[in-house]
């Protein structure tokens, strides 16, 4: 926590508790729906210039197609490439959910609990292996977490993210129980 370098700076915290979504299938694969988990740290964070909370999208928020979004992580920089040592990010566009569904129609079922983002038609920029669970934000608000994609930033296949607005009730319920 608190560093943009994966092996330098920042702090490491123990986890007190974690929960997978109860509808996440036991026989899950890399394209499963309900791909969301919540982690409670053993100790509270002290907010600083480098450590800040993030707002979650409001319940039932559906980001409009074409909206600029931002994804970040320490994942691979290309399909089969090396993991990044520094936090990287890229600006994407929200892709219409039906268009995303059509892109993946012969592979997996994109659901209403997901949101898609990428660079329309050309691809070339998106999250990649190792970024899973990382944030997809719009104007600094968490709207999704990295779930899956086809290879990494493959043209015609936008990245698929768990839509945080769809899980807000579950997240808030766990926070109340664990507080």
C-alpha positions as protocol buffer text, in pm:
chain_id: "A"
residue {
  index: 1
  type: UNK
  ca { x: 0 y: 0 z: 0 }
}
residue {
  index: 2
  type: UNK
  ca { x: 129 y: 347 z: -83 }
}
residue {
  index: 3
  type: UNK
  ca { x: 384 y: 278 z: -357 }
}
residue {
  index: 4
  type: UNK
  ca { x: 383 y: 272 z: -735 }
}
residue {
  index: 5
  type: UNK
  ca { x: 677 y: 28 z: -736 }
}
residue {
  index: 6
  type: UNK
  ca { x: 592 y: -338 z: -679 }
}
residue {
  index: 7
  type: UNK
  ca { x: 908 y: -426 z: -483 }
}
residue {
  index: 8
  type: UNK
  ca { x: 1001 y: -95 z: -322 }
}
residue {
  index: 9
  type: UNK
  ca { x: 841 y: 149 z: -80 }
}
residue {
  index: 10
  type: UNK
  ca { x: 493 y: 130 z: 60 }
}
residue {
  index: 11
  type: UNK
  ca { x: 373 y: -105 z: 334 }
}
residue {
  index: 12
  type: UNK
  ca { x: 251 y: -465 z: 344 }
}
residue {
  index: 13
  type: UNK
  ca { x: -54 y: -541 z: 558 }
}
residue {
  index: 14
  type: UNK
  ca { x: -185 y: -872 z: 690 }
}
residue {
  index: 15
  type: UNK
  ca { x: -536 y: -974 z: 590 }
}
residue {
  index: 16
  type: UNK
  ca { x: -782 y: -1037 z: 871 }
}
residue {
  index: 17
  type: UNK
  ca { x: -1070 y: -1156 z: 656 }
}
residue {
  index: 18
  type: UNK
  ca { x: -1166 y: -1204 z: 294 }
}
residue {
  index: 19
  type: UNK
  ca { x: -1489 y: -1306 z: 122 }
}
residue {
  index: 20
  type: UNK
  ca { x: -1561 y: -1428 z: -228 }
}
residue {
  index: 21
  type: UNK
  ca { x: -1904 y: -1346 z: -364 }
}
residue {
  index: 22
  type: UNK
  ca { x: -2137 y: -1633 z: -260 }
}
residue {
  index: 23
  type: UNK
  ca { x: -2249 y: -1684 z: -623 }
}
residue {
  index: 24
  type: UNK
  ca { x: -1893 y: -1717 z: -755 }
}
residue {
  index: 25
  type: UNK
  ca { x: -1887 y: -2075 z: -889 }
}
residue {
  index: 26
  type: UNK
  ca { x: -1668 y: -2330 z: -711 }
}
residue {
  index: 27
  type: UNK
  ca { x: -1564 y: -2465 z: -1052 }
}
residue {
  index: 28
  type: UNK
  ca { x: -1483 y: -2113 z: -1174 }
}
residue {
  index: 29
  type: UNK
  ca { x: -1265 y: -2038 z: -1471 }
}
residue {
  index: 30
  type: UNK
  ca { x: -1098 y: -1717 z: -1580 }
}
residue {
  index: 31
  type: UNK
  ca { x: -1424 y: -1586 z: -1730 }
}
residue {
  index: 32
  type: UNK
  ca { x: -1666 y: -1648 z: -1443 }
}
residue {
  index: 33
  type: UNK
  ca { x: -1941 y: -1408 z: -1346 }
}
residue {
  index: 34
  type: UNK
  ca { x: -1953 y: -1281 z: -983 }
}
residue {
  index: 35
  type: UNK
  ca { x: -1575 y: -1236 z: -999 }
}
residue {
  index: 36
  type: UNK
  ca { x: -1547 y: -1008 z: -697 }
}
residue {
  index: 37
  type: UNK
  ca { x: -1402 y: -1041 z: -347 }
}
residue {
  index: 38
  type: UNK
  ca { x: -1367 y: -817 z: -44 }
}
residue {
  index: 39
  type: UNK
  ca { x: -1061 y: -799 z: 182 }
}
residue {
  index: 40
  type: UNK
  ca { x: -1044 y: -661 z: 536 }
}
residue {
  index: 41
  type: UNK
  ca { x: -697 y: -562 z: 650 }
}
residue {
  index: 42
  type: UNK
  ca { x: -577 y: -661 z: 997 }
}
residue {
  index: 43
  type: UNK
  ca { x: -507 y: -295 z: 1082 }
}
residue {
  index: 44
  type: UNK
  ca { x: -665 y: 29 z: 963 }
}
residue {
  index: 45
  type: UNK
  ca { x: -482 y: 231 z: 701 }
}
residue {
  index: 46
  type: UNK
  ca { x: -351 y: 576 z: 785 }
}
residue {
  index: 47
  type: UNK
  ca { x: -445 y: 800 z: 497 }
}
residue {
  index: 48
  type: UNK
  ca { x: -172 y: 1018 z: 351 }
}
residue {
  index: 49
  type: UNK
  ca { x: -73 y: 1179 z: 24 }
}
residue {
  index: 50
  type: UNK
  ca { x: 4 y: 830 z: -114 }
}
residue {
  index: 51
  type: UNK
  ca { x: -280 y: 635 z: 53 }
}
residue {
  index: 52
  type: UNK
  ca { x: -635 y: 750 z: -16 }
}
residue {
  index: 53
  type: UNK
  ca { x: -979 y: 586 z: -11 }
}
residue {
  index: 54
  type: UNK
  ca { x: -1179 y: 554 z: -331 }
}
residue {
  index: 55
  type: UNK
  ca { x: -1550 y: 617 z: -379 }
}
residue {
  index: 56
  type: UNK
  ca { x: -1758 y: 330 z: -520 }
}
residue {
  index: 57
  type: UNK
  ca { x: -2005 y: 381 z: -802 }
}
residue {
  index: 58
  type: UNK
  ca { x: -2362 y: 433 z: -688 }
}
residue {
  index: 59
  type: UNK
  ca { x: -2593 y: 133 z: -693 }
}
residue {
  index: 60
  type: UNK
  ca { x: -2739 y: 68 z: -1041 }
}
residue {
  index: 61
  type: UNK
  ca { x: -2490 y: 306 z: -1208 }
}
residue {
  index: 62
  type: UNK
  ca { x: -2428 y: 204 z: -1568 }
}
residue {
  index: 63
  type: UNK
  ca { x: -2143 y: 395 z: -1728 }
}
residue {
  index: 64
  type: UNK
  ca { x: -2248 y: 521 z: -2073 }
}
residue {
  index: 65
  type: UNK
  ca { x: -2068 y: 383 z: -2378 }
}
residue {
  index: 66
  type: UNK
  ca { x: -1788 y: 613 z: -2488 }
}
residue {
  index: 67
  type: UNK
  ca { x: -1716 y: 740 z: -2136 }
}
residue {
  index: 68
  type: UNK
  ca { x: -1343 y: 770 z: -2064 }
}
residue {
  index: 69
  type: UNK
  ca { x: -1225 y: 527 z: -1797 }
}
residue {
  index: 70
  type: UNK
  ca { x: -886 y: 444 z: -1646 }
}
residue {
  index: 71
  type: UNK
  ca { x: -743 y: 104 z: -1547 }
}
residue {
  index: 72
  type: UNK
  ca { x: -421 y: 48 z: -1357 }
}
residue {
  index: 73
  type: UNK
  ca { x: -212 y: -241 z: -1229 }
}
residue {
  index: 74
  type: UNK
  ca { x: 119 y: -424 z: -1212 }
}
residue {
  index: 75
  type: UNK
  ca { x: 22 y: -690 z: -1465 }
}
residue {
  index: 76
  type: UNK
  ca { x: 194 y: -801 z: -1782 }
}
residue {
  index: 77
  type: UNK
  ca { x: 261 y: -532 z: -2040 }
}
residue {
  index: 78
  type: UNK
  ca { x: 176 y: -766 z: -2331 }
}
residue {
  index: 79
  type: UNK
  ca { x: 31 y: -1114 z: -2379 }
}
residue {
  index: 80
  type: UNK
  ca { x: 295 y: -1354 z: -2244 }
}
residue {
  index: 81
  type: UNK
  ca { x: 519 y: -1061 z: -2148 }
}
residue {
  index: 82
  type: UNK
  ca { x: 683 y: -970 z: -1817 }
}
residue {
  index: 83
  type: UNK
  ca { x: 503 y: -835 z: -1511 }
}
residue {
  index: 84
  type: UNK
  ca { x: 552 y: -463 z: -1466 }
}
residue {
  index: 85
  type: UNK
  ca { x: 773 y: -344 z: -1180 }
}
residue {
  index: 86
  type: UNK
  ca { x: 598 y: -8 z: -1178 }
}
residue {
  index: 87
  type: UNK
  ca { x: 229 y: 70 z: -1153 }
}
residue {
  index: 88
  type: UNK
  ca { x: 98 y: 135 z: -1501 }
}
residue {
  index: 89
  type: UNK
  ca { x: -231 y: 268 z: -1626 }
}
residue {
  index: 90
  type: UNK
  ca { x: -415 y: 339 z: -1947 }
}
residue {
  index: 91
  type: UNK
  ca { x: -717 y: 540 z: -2054 }
}
residue {
  index: 92
  type: UNK
  ca { x: -994 y: 333 z: -2213 }
}
residue {
  index: 93
  type: UNK
  ca { x: -1352 y: 384 z: -2330 }
}
residue {
  index: 94
  type: UNK
  ca { x: -1657 y: 215 z: -2185 }
}
residue {
  index: 95
  type: UNK
  ca { x: -1795 y: -23 z: -2448 }
}
residue {
  index: 96
  type: UNK
  ca { x: -2169 y: -79 z: -2491 }
}
residue {
  index: 97
  type: UNK
  ca { x: -2258 y: -396 z: -2298 }
}
residue {
  index: 98
  type: UNK
  ca { x: -2455 y: -547 z: -2587 }
}
residue {
  index: 99
  type: UNK
  ca { x: -2163 y: -487 z: -2825 }
}
residue {
  index: 100
  type: UNK
  ca { x: -1934 y: -652 z: -2570 }
}
residue {
  index: 101
  type: UNK
  ca { x: -2176 y: -945 z: -2543 }
}
residue {
  index: 102
  type: UNK
  ca { x: -2163 y: -984 z: -2923 }
}
residue {
  index: 103
  type: UNK
  ca { x: -1781 y: -976 z: -2921 }
}
residue {
  index: 104
  type: UNK
  ca { x: -1763 y: -1268 z: -2678 }
}
residue {
  index: 105
  type: UNK
  ca { x: -2079 y: -1449 z: -2792 }
}
residue {
  index: 106
  type: UNK
  ca { x: -1895 y: -1759 z: -2919 }
}
residue {
  index: 107
  type: UNK
  ca { x: -1667 y: -1774 z: -2613 }
}
residue {
  index: 108
  type: UNK
  ca { x: -1839 y: -1669 z: -2288 }
}
residue {
  index: 109
  type: UNK
  ca { x: -2156 y: -1503 z: -2162 }
}
residue {
  index: 110
  type: UNK
  ca { x: -2099 y: -1138 z: -2069 }
}
residue {
  index: 111
  type: UNK
  ca { x: -2364 y: -1050 z: -1808 }
}
residue {
  index: 112
  type: UNK
  ca { x: -2537 y: -737 z: -1679 }
}
residue {
  index: 113
  type: UNK
  ca { x: -2313 y: -764 z: -1370 }
}
residue {
  index: 114
  type: UNK
  ca { x: -2016 y: -674 z: -1586 }
}
residue {
  index: 115
  type: UNK
  ca { x: -1889 y: -364 z: -1763 }
}
residue {
  index: 116
  type: UNK
  ca { x: -1659 y: -361 z: -2066 }
}
residue {
  index: 117
  type: UNK
  ca { x: -1384 y: -119 z: -2161 }
}
residue {
  index: 118
  type: UNK
  ca { x: -1116 y: -96 z: -2425 }
}
residue {
  index: 119
  type: UNK
  ca { x: -1006 y: 86 z: -2737 }
}
residue {
  index: 120
  type: UNK
  ca { x: -1289 y: 32 z: -2989 }
}
residue {
  index: 121
  type: UNK
  ca { x: -1202 y: -173 z: -3299 }
}
residue {
  index: 122
  type: UNK
  ca { x: -822 y: -137 z: -3278 }
}
residue {
  index: 123
  type: UNK
  ca { x: -754 y: -270 z: -2927 }
}
residue {
  index: 124
  type: UNK
  ca { x: -389 y: -255 z: -2825 }
}
residue {
  index: 125
  type: UNK
  ca { x: -441 y: -111 z: -2476 }
}
residue {
  index: 126
  type: UNK
  ca { x: -616 y: -271 z: -2179 }
}
residue {
  index: 127
  type: UNK
  ca { x: -552 y: -462 z: -1859 }
}
residue {
  index: 128
  type: UNK
  ca { x: -359 y: -790 z: -1885 }
}
residue {
  index: 129
  type: UNK
  ca { x: -266 y: -1102 z: -1686 }
}
residue {
  index: 130
  type: UNK
  ca { x: -167 y: -999 z: -1333 }
}
residue {
  index: 131
  type: UNK
  ca { x: -402 y: -699 z: -1323 }
}
residue {
  index: 132
  type: UNK
  ca { x: -701 y: -904 z: -1199 }
}
residue {
  index: 133
  type: UNK
  ca { x: -893 y: -728 z: -923 }
}
residue {
  index: 134
  type: UNK
  ca { x: -738 y: -394 z: -1013 }
}
residue {
  index: 135
  type: UNK
  ca { x: -947 y: -76 z: -1041 }
}
residue {
  index: 136
  type: UNK
  ca { x: -1140 y: 58 z: -1339 }
}
residue {
  index: 137
  type: UNK
  ca { x: -1225 y: 419 z: -1254 }
}
residue {
  index: 138
  type: UNK
  ca { x: -1422 y: 704 z: -1406 }
}
residue {
  index: 139
  type: UNK
  ca { x: -1333 y: 1048 z: -1269 }
}
residue {
  index: 140
  type: UNK
  ca { x: -1171 y: 884 z: -965 }
}
residue {
  index: 141
  type: UNK
  ca { x: -1477 y: 667 z: -883 }
}
residue {
  index: 142
  type: UNK
  ca { x: -1442 y: 287 z: -876 }
}
residue {
  index: 143
  type: UNK
  ca { x: -1679 y: 145 z: -1139 }
}
residue {
  index: 144
  type: UNK
  ca { x: -1521 y: -194 z: -1199 }
}
residue {
  index: 145
  type: UNK
  ca { x: -1249 y: -443 z: -1114 }
}
residue {
  index: 146
  type: UNK
  ca { x: -1043 y: -630 z: -1373 }
}
residue {
  index: 147
  type: UNK
  ca { x: -1195 y: -971 z: -1448 }
}
residue {
  index: 148
  type: UNK
  ca { x: -1086 y: -1102 z: -1790 }
}
residue {
  index: 149
  type: UNK
  ca { x: -1018 y: -1034 z: -2156 }
}
residue {
  index: 150
  type: UNK
  ca { x: -909 y: -1214 z: -2470 }
}
residue {
  index: 151
  type: UNK
  ca { x: -530 y: -1241 z: -2469 }
}
residue {
  index: 152
  type: UNK
  ca { x: -436 y: -883 z: -2370 }
}
residue {
  index: 153
  type: UNK
  ca { x: -600 y: -590 z: -2545 }
}
residue {
  index: 154
  type: UNK
  ca { x: -686 y: -801 z: -2850 }
}
residue {
  index: 155
  type: UNK
  ca { x: -875 y: -602 z: -3114 }
}
residue {
  index: 156
  type: UNK
  ca { x: -1252 y: -666 z: -3114 }
}
residue {
  index: 157
  type: UNK
  ca { x: -1241 y: -805 z: -2757 }
}
residue {
  index: 158
  type: UNK
  ca { x: -1274 y: -536 z: -2490 }
}
residue {
  index: 159
  type: UNK
  ca { x: -1169 y: -603 z: -2133 }
}
residue {
  index: 160
  type: UNK
  ca { x: -1444 y: -736 z: -1907 }
}
residue {
  index: 161
  type: UNK
  ca { x: -1472 y: -594 z: -1555 }
}
residue {
  index: 162
  type: UNK
  ca { x: -1696 y: -675 z: -1258 }
}
residue {
  index: 163
  type: UNK
  ca { x: -1944 y: -388 z: -1232 }
}
residue {
  index: 164
  type: UNK
  ca { x: -1905 y: -257 z: -876 }
}
residue {
  index: 165
  type: UNK
  ca { x: -2249 y: -89 z: -881 }
}
residue {
  index: 166
  type: UNK
  ca { x: -2406 y: -436 z: -915 }
}
residue {
  index: 167
  type: UNK
  ca { x: -2224 y: -559 z: -604 }
}
residue {
  index: 168
  type: UNK
  ca { x: -2261 y: -252 z: -384 }
}
residue {
  index: 169
  type: UNK
  ca { x: -2532 y: -402 z: -159 }
}
residue {
  index: 170
  type: UNK
  ca { x: -2319 y: -715 z: -101 }
}
residue {
  index: 171
  type: UNK
  ca { x: -2007 y: -506 z: -28 }
}
residue {
  index: 172
  type: UNK
  ca { x: -2190 y: -272 z: 211 }
}
residue {
  index: 173
  type: UNK
  ca { x: -2354 y: -568 z: 386 }
}
residue {
  index: 174
  type: UNK
  ca { x: -2015 y: -727 z: 452 }
}
residue {
  index: 175
  type: UNK
  ca { x: -1869 y: -398 z: 572 }
}
residue {
  index: 176
  type: UNK
  ca { x: -2155 y: -362 z: 826 }
}
residue {
  index: 177
  type: UNK
  ca { x: -2111 y: -720 z: 951 }
}
residue {
  index: 178
  type: UNK
  ca { x: -1732 y: -693 z: 980 }
}
residue {
  index: 179
  type: UNK
  ca { x: -1723 y: -344 z: 1139 }
}
